[in-house]
XYZ file of C-alpha atoms in Angstrom:
91
model
C -11.516 -2.077 -13.847
C -10.340 -2.041 -10.866
C -11.149 -1.080 -7.344
C -9.302 1.012 -4.539
C -9.161 -1.202 -1.184
C -9.171 0.522 1.865
C -7.730 -0.066 5.340
C -9.825 1.471 8.086
C -8.367 1.250 11.298
C -10.133 2.177 14.416
C -8.736 3.056 18.291
C -8.449 0.310 20.857
C -11.327 0.213 23.247
C -9.099 -0.892 25.739
C -6.987 2.174 25.440
C -7.210 5.333 27.599
C -6.983 7.761 24.871
C -9.177 6.051 22.494
C -8.027 7.808 20.240
C -6.472 6.312 16.388
C -3.902 9.271 16.809
C -2.199 7.695 19.284
C 1.508 6.833 19.310
C 0.756 2.936 19.612
C -2.330 3.319 17.283
C -0.384 4.899 14.787
C 2.545 2.552 14.721
C 0.204 -0.746 15.067
C -1.619 1.074 11.241
C 2.918 0.953 10.332
C 3.199 -2.044 11.116
C -0.168 -3.798 9.388
C 0.669 -1.649 6.274
C 4.478 -3.885 6.447
C 3.122 -6.675 6.582
C 0.397 -6.600 4.082
C 3.276 -5.410 1.480
C 6.075 -8.022 2.735
C 3.466 -10.600 2.593
C 4.062 -13.467 0.226
C 0.935 -16.617 -0.832
C 1.197 -19.310 -3.115
C -1.426 -19.877 -5.699
C -2.175 -21.474 -8.647
C 1.627 -22.674 -9.292
C 3.441 -19.278 -8.433
C 4.479 -17.150 -5.350
C 2.525 -13.658 -5.488
C 3.039 -10.642 -3.635
C 1.104 -7.123 -3.558
C 3.233 -6.006 -6.667
C 1.681 -8.786 -8.531
C -2.068 -7.366 -8.233
C -1.243 -3.580 -7.442
C -1.077 -1.248 -10.799
C -0.028 1.828 -10.819
C 1.308 4.161 -13.281
C 4.153 4.201 -15.104
C 7.224 5.659 -13.986
C 7.606 9.135 -13.459
C 9.532 11.174 -16.089
C 12.207 12.867 -14.068
C 15.728 14.275 -16.112
C 18.605 12.785 -14.580
C 19.851 16.703 -14.124
C 17.176 16.953 -12.129
C 17.584 17.738 -8.243
C 14.162 15.509 -7.921
C 15.909 12.773 -9.741
C 17.203 12.007 -6.590
C 13.653 11.807 -4.510
C 12.193 9.815 -7.726
C 12.133 6.264 -5.833
C 10.536 7.667 -2.732
C 8.221 9.698 -4.841
C 7.354 6.440 -7.069
C 6.438 4.656 -3.589
C 3.593 7.567 -3.056
C 2.329 7.257 -5.509
C -0.961 5.271 -5.136
C -1.639 1.527 -5.615
C -4.939 0.556 -7.716
C -5.450 -3.141 -6.353
C -7.508 -5.370 -9.084
C -8.778 -8.253 -7.674
C -11.176 -11.364 -9.532
C -14.063 -9.818 -8.480
C -13.539 -6.849 -11.008
C -13.640 -9.016 -13.429
C -17.710 -9.228 -12.866
C -17.804 -5.521 -12.706
């Protein structure tokens, strides 16, 4: 069992625009996502990364001769991550 994690961003109330789609707020969102994906912690005697608790279906089956093969790494990054956390053990 797994759960979906949702990151909700709201506009900065100090901003004149109050618009989450402003350049500044979108950059804040990108930087936060980068920070989350680069985060490393040490727990239970080992180092953990987001990839360690993120389940993704198997890799895409794209033929080496396909023009789409060059895009395979990018396409695989677009596949959403299902985060599995200890709380999922109780549901």
